[in-house]
JSON list of C-alpha atoms in Angstrom, two decimals:
[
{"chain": "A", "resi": 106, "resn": "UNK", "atom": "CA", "xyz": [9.50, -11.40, -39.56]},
{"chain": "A", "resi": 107, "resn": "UNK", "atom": "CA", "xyz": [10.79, -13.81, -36.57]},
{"chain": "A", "resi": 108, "resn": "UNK", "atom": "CA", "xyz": [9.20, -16.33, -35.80]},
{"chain": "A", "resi": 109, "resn": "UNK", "atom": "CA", "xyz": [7.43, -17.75, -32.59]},
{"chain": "A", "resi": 110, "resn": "UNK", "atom": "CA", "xyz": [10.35, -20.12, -32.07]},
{"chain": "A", "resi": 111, "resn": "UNK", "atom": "CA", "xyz": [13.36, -17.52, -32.63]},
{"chain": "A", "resi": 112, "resn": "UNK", "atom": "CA", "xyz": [11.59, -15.40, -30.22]},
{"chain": "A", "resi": 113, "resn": "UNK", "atom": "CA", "xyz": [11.40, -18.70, -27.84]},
{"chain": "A", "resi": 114, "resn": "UNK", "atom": "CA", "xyz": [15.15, -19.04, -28.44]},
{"chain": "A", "resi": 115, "resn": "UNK", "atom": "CA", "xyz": [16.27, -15.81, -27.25]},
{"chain": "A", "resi": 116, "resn": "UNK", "atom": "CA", "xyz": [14.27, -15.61, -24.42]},
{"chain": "A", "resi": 117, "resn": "UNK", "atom": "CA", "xyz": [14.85, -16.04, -20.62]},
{"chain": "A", "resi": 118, "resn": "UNK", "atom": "CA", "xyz": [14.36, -19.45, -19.44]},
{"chain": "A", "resi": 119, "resn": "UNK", "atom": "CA", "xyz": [11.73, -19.94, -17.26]},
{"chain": "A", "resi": 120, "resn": "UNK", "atom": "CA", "xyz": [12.10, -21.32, -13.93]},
{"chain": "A", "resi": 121, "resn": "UNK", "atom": "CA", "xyz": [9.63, -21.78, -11.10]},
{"chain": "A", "resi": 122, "resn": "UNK", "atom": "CA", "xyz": [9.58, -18.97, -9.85]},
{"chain": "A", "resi": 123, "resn": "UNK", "atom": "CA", "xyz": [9.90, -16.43, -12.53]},
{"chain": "A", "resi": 124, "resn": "UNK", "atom": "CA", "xyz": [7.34, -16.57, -16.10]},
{"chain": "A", "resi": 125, "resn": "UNK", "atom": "CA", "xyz": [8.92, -14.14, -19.05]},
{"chain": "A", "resi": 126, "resn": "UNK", "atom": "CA", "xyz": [7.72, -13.62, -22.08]},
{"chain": "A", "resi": 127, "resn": "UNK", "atom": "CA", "xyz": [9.45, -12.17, -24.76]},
{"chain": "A", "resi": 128, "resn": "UNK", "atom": "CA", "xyz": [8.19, -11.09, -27.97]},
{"chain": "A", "resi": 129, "resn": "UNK", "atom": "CA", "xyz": [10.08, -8.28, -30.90]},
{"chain": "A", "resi": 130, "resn": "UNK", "atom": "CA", "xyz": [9.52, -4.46, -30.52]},
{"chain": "A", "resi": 131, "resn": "UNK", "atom": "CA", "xyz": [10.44, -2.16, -33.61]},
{"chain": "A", "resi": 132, "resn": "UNK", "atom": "CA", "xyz": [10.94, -4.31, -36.45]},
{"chain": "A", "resi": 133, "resn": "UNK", "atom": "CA", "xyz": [12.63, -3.09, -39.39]},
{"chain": "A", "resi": 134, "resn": "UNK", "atom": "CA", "xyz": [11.04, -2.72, -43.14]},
{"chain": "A", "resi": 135, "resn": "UNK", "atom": "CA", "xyz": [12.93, -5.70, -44.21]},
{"chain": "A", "resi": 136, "resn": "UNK", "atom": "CA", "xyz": [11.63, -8.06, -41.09]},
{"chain": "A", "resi": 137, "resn": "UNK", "atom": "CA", "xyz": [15.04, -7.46, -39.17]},
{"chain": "A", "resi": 138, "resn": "UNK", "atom": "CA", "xyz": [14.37, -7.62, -35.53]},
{"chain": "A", "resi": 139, "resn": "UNK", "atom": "CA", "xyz": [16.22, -4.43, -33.96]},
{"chain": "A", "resi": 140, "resn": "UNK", "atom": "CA", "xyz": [14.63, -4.51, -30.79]},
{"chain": "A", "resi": 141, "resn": "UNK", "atom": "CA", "xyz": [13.96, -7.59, -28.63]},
{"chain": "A", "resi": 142, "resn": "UNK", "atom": "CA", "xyz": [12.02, -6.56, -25.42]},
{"chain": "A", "resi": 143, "resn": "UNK", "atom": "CA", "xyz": [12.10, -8.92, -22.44]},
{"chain": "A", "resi": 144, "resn": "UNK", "atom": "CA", "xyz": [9.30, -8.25, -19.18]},
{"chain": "A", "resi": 145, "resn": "UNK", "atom": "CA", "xyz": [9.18, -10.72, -16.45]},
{"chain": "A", "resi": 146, "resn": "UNK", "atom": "CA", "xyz": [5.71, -11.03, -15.73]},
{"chain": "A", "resi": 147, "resn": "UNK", "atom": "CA", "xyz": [5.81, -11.98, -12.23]},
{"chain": "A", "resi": 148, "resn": "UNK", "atom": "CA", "xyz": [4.73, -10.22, -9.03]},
{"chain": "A", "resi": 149, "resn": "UNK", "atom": "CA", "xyz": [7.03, -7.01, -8.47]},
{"chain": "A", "resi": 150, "resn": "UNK", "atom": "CA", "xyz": [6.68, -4.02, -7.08]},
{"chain": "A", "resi": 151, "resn": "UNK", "atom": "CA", "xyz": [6.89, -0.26, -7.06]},
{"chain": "A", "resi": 152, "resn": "UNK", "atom": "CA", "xyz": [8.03, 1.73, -3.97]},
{"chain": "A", "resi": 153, "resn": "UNK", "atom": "CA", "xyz": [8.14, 5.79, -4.38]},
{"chain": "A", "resi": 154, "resn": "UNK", "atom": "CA", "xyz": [11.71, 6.85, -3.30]},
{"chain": "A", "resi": 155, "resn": "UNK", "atom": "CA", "xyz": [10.16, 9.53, -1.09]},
{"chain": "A", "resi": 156, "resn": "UNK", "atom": "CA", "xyz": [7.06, 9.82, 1.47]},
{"chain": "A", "resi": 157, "resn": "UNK", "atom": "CA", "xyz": [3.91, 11.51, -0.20]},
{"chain": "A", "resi": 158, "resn": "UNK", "atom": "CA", "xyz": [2.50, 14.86, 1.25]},
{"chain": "A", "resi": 159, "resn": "UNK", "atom": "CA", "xyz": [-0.95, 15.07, 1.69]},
{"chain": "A", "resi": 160, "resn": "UNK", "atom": "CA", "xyz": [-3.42, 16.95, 3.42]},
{"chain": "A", "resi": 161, "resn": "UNK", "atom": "CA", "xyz": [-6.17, 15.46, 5.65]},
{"chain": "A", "resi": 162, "resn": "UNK", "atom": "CA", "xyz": [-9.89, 17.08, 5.72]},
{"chain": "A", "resi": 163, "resn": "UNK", "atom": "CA", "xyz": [-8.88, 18.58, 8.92]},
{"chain": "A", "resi": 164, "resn": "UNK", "atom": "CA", "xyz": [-5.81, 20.48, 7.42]},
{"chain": "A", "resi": 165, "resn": "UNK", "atom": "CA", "xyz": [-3.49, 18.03, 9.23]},
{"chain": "A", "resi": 166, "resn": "UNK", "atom": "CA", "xyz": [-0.05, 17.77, 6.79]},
{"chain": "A", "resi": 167, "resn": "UNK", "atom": "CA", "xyz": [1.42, 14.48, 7.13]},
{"chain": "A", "resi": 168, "resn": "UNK", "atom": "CA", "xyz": [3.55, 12.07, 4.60]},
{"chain": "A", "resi": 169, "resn": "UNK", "atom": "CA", "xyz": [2.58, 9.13, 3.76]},
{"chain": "A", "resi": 170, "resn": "UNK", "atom": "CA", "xyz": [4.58, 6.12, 2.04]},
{"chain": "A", "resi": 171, "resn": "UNK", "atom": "CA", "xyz": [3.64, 3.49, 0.14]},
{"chain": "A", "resi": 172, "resn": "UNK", "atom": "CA", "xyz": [4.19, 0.25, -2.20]},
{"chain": "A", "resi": 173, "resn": "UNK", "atom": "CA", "xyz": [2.36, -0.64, -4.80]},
{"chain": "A", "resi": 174, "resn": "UNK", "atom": "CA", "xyz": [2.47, -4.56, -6.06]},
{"chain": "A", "resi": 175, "resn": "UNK", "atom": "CA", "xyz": [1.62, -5.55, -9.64]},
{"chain": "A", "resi": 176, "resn": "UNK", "atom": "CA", "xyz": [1.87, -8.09, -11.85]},
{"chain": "A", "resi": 177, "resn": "UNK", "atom": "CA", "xyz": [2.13, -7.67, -15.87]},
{"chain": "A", "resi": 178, "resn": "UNK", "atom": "CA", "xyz": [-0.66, -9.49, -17.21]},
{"chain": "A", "resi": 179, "resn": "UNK", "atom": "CA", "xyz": [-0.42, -8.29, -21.03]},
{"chain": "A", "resi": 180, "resn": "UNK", "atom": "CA", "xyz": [3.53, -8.19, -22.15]},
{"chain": "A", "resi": 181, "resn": "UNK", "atom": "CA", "xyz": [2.39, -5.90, -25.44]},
{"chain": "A", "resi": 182, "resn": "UNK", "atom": "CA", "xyz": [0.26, -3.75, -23.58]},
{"chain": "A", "resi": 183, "resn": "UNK", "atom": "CA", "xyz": [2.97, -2.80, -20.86]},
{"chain": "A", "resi": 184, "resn": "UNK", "atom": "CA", "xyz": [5.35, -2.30, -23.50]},
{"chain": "A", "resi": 185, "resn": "UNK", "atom": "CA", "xyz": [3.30, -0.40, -25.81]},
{"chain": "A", "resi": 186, "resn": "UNK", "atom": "CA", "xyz": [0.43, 1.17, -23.49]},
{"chain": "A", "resi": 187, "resn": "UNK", "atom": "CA", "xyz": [2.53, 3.62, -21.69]},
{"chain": "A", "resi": 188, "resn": "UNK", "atom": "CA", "xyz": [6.26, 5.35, -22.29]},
{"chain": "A", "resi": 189, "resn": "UNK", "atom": "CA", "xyz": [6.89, 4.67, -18.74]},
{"chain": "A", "resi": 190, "resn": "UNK", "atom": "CA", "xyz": [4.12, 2.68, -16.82]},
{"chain": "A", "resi": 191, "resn": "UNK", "atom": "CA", "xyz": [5.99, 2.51, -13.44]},
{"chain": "A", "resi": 192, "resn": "UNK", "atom": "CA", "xyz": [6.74, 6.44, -13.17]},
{"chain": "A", "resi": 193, "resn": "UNK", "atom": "CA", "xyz": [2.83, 7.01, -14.57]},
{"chain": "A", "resi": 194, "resn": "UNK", "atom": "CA", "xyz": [1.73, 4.24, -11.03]},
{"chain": "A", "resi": 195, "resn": "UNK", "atom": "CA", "xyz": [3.79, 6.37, -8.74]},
{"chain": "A", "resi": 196, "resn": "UNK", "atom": "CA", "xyz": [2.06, 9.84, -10.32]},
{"chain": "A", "resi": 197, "resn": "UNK", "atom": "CA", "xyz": [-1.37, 7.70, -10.07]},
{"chain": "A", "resi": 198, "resn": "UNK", "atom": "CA", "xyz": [-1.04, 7.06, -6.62]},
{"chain": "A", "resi": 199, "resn": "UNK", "atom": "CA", "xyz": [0.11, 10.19, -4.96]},
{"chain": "A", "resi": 200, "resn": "UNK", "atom": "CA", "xyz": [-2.90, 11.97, -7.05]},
{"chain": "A", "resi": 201, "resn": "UNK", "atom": "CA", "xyz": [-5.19, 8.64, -5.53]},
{"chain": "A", "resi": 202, "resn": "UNK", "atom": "CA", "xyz": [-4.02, 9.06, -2.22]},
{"chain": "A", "resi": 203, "resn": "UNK", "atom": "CA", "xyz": [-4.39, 13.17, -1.99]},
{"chain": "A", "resi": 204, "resn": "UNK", "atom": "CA", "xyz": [-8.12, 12.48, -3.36]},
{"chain": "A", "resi": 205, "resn": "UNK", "atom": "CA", "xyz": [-9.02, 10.24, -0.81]},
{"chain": "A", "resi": 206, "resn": "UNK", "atom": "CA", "xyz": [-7.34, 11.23, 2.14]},
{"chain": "A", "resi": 207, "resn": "UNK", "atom": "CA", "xyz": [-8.16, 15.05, 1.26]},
{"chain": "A", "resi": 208, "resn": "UNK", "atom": "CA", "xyz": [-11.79, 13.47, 2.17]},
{"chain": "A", "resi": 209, "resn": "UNK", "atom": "CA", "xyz": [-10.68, 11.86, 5.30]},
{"chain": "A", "resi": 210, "resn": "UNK", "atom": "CA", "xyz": [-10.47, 13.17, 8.87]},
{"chain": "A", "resi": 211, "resn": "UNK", "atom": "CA", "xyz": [-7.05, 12.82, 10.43]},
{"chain": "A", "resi": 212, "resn": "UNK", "atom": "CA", "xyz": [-8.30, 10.48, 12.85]},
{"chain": "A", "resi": 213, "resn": "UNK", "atom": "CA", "xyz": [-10.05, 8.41, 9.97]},
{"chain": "A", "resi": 214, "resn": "UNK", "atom": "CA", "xyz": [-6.68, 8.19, 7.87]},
{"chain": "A", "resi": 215, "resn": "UNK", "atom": "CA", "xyz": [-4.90, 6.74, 11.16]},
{"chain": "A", "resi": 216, "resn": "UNK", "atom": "CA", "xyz": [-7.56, 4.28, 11.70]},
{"chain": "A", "resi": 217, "resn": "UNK", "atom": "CA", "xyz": [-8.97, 3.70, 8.26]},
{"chain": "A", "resi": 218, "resn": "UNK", "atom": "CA", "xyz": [-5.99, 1.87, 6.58]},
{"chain": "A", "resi": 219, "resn": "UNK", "atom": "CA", "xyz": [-7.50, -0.82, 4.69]},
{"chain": "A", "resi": 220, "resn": "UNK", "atom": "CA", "xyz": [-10.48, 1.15, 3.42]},
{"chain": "A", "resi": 221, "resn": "UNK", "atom": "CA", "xyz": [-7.26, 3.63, 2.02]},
{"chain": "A", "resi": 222, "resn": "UNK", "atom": "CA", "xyz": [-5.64, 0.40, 0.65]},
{"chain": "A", "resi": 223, "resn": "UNK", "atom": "CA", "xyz": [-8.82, -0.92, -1.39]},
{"chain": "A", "resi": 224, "resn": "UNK", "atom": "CA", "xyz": [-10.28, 2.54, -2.55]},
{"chain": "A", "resi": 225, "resn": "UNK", "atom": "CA", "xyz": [-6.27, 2.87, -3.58]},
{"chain": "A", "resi": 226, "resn": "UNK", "atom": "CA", "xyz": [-6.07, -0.86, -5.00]},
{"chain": "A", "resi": 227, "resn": "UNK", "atom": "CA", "xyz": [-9.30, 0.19, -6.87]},
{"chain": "A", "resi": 228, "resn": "UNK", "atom": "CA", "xyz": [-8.51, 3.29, -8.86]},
{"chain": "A", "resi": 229, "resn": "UNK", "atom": "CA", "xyz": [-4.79, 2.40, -9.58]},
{"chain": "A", "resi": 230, "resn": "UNK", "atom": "CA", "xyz": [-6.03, -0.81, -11.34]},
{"chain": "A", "resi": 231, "resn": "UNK", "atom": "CA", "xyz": [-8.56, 0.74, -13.52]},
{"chain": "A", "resi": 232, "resn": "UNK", "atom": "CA", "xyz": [-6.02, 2.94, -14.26]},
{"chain": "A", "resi": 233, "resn": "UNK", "atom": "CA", "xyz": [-3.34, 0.48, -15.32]},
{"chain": "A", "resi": 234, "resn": "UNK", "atom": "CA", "xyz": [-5.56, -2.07, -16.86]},
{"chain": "A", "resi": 235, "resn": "UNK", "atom": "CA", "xyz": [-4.89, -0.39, -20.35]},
{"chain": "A", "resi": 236, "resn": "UNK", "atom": "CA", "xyz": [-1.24, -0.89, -19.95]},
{"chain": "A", "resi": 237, "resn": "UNK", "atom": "CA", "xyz": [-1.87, -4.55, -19.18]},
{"chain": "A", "resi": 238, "resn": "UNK", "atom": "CA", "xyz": [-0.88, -3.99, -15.77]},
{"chain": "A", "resi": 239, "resn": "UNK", "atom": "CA", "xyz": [-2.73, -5.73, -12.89]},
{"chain": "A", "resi": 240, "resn": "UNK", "atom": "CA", "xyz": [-2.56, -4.37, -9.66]},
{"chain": "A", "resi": 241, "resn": "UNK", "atom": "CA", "xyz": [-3.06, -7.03, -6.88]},
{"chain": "A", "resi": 242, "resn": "UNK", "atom": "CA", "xyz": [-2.44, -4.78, -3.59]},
{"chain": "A", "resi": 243, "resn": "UNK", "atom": "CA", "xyz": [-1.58, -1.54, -2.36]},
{"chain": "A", "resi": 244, "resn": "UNK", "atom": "CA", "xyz": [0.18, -0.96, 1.42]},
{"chain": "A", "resi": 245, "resn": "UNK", "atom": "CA", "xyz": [0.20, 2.14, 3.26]},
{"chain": "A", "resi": 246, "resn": "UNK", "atom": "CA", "xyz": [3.95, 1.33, 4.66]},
{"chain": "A", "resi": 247, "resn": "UNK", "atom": "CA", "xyz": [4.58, 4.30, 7.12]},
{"chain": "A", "resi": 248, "resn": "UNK", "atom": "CA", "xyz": [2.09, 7.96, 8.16]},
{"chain": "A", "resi": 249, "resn": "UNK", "atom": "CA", "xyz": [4.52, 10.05, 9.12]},
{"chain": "A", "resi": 250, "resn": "UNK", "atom": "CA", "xyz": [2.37, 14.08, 11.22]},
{"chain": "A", "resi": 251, "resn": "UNK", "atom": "CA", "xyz": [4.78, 16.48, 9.64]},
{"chain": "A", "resi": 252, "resn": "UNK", "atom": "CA", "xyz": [3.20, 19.08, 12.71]},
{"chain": "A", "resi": 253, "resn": "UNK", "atom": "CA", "xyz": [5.60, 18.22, 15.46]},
{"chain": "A", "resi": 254, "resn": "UNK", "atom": "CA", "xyz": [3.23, 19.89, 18.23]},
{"chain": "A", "resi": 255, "resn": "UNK", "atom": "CA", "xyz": [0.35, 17.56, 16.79]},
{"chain": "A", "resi": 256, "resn": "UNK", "atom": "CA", "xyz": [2.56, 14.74, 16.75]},
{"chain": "A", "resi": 257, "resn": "UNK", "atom": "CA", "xyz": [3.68, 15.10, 20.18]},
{"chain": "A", "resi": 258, "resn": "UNK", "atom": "CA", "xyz": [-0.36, 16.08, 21.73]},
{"chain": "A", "resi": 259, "resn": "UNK", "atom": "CA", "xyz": [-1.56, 12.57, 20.05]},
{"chain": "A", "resi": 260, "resn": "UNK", "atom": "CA", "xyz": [1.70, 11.20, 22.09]},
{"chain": "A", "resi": 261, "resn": "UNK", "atom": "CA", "xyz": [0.37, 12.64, 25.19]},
{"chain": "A", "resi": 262, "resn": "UNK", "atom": "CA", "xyz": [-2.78, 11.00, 24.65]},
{"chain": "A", "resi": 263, "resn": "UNK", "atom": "CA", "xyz": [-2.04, 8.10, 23.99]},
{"chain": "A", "resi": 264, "resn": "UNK", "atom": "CA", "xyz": [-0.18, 7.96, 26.81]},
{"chain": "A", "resi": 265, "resn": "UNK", "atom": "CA", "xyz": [-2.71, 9.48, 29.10]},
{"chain": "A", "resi": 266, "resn": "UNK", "atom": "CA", "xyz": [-5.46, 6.64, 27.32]},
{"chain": "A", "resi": 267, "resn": "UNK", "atom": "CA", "xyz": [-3.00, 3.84, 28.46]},
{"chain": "A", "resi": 268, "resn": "UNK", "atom": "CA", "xyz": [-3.10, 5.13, 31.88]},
{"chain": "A", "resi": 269, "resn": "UNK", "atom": "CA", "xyz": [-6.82, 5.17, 31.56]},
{"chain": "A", "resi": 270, "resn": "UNK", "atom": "CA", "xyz": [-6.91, 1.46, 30.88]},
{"chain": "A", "resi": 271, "resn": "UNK", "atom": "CA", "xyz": [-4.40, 0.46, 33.31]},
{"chain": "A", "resi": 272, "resn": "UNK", "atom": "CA", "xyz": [-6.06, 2.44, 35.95]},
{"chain": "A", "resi": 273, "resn": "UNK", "atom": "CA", "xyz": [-9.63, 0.72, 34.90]},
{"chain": "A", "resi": 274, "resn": "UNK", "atom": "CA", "xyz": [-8.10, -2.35, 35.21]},
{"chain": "A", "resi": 275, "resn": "UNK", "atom": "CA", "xyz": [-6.43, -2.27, 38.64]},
{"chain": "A", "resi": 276, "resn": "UNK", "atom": "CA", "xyz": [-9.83, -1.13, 39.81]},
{"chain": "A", "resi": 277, "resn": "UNK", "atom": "CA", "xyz": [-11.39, -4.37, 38.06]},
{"chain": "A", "resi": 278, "resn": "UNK", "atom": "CA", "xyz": [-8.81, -6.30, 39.81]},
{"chain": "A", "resi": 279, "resn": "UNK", "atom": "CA", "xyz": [-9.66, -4.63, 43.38]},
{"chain": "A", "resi": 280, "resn": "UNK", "atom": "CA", "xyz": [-13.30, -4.70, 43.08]},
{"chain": "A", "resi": 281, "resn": "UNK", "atom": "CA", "xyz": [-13.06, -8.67, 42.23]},
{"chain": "A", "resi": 282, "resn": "UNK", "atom": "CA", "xyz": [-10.16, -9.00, 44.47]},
{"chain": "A", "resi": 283, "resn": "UNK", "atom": "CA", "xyz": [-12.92, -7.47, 47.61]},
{"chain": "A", "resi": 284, "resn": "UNK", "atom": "CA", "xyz": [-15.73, -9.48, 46.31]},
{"chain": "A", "resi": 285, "resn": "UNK", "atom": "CA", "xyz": [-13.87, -12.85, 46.30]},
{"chain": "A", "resi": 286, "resn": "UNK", "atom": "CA", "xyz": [-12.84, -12.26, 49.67]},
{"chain": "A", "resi": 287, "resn": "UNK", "atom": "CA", "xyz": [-15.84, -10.85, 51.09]},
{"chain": "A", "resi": 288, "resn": "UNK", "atom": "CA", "xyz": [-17.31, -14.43, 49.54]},
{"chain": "A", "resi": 289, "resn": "UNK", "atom": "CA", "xyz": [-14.15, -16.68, 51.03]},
{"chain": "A", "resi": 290, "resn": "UNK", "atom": "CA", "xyz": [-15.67, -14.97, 54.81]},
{"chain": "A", "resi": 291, "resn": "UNK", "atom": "CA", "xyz": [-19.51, -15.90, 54.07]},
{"chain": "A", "resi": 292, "resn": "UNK", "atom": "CA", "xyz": [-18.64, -19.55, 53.20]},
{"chain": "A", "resi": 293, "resn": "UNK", "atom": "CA", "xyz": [-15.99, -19.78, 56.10]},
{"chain": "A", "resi": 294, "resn": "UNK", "atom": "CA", "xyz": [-18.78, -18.79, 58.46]},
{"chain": "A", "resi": 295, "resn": "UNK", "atom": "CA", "xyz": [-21.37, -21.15, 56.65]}
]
């Protein structure tokens, strides 16, 4: 069986910014150490390679991509917990983020980011805590309307709801403009 300190010997040094611990995997019958696994237990990160399809409560298709971060708090548990724990987070969270924004309006899953994030941040980490992963935030990076007519109506109003402001404000600006001056004449004739 190795000990603490050939385990210590062969592993990565440790730096500032970077923690590893090492420890032996799949020992043979006579203590030989076939396998020596290596995780670097700082921050990283887990980005699906493709945008996630889901449906909003309003039957409004969109894709939605995200990034996961984690950190490995138990070395034995994220080797031995799960085959492949980074493949099992991505399946986690497109099931996660179907669930929850199947419940959500389209208008609530623009608007509602954060509440997406922690309800997401949530279930992924009880998930993963059995696999000695920690998961310490989840980002909605990009919502991409797959319905290009959709896409291009929400355009128009935004577009017509910028007007709307503008115009609000140039009357703002006129009506104070008027009363100012209509105030400059009373105290010129006082």
């Amino acid at each position: 069986t190795p000990t603490a300190a050939a385990i210590k010997a062969t592993a990565t040094p440790l730096t500032a910014t970077t923690v590893t611990s090492t420890f032996a995997k799949n020992q043979s019958e006579n203590g030989a150490l076939r396998t020596l696994y290596s995780e670097n237990i700082h921050r990283s990160c887990v980005h699906s390679p493709y945008s996630q399809p889901v449906i909003t409560k309003d039957n409004v298709s969109m894709e939605i991509d995200t990034v996961v971060f984690y950190q490995v708090t138990d070395p034995k548990l994220y080797a031995y917990g799960h085959s492949n724990p980074l493949k099992a987070i991505e399946h986690l969270v497109a099931t996660s983020l179907r669930n929850i924004v199947g419940g959500l309006e389209l208008d609530e899953t623009l608007t509602s980011r954060e509440l997406i994030n922690g309800k997401m941040r949530v279930i992924l980490d009880e998930a993963t805590d059995p696999w000695g992963i920690k998961i310490t935030r989840v980002e909605l990076r990009n919502i991409i309307i797959s319905d290009v007519e959709l896409a291009e109506a929400m355009e128009k109003q935004m577009i017509a709801e910028r007007n709307k402001r503008a115009a609000i404000l140039d009357a703002e600006a006129d009506k104070t403009s008027k009363i100012l001056r209509a105030e400059g004449i009373s105290q010129a004739e006082i």
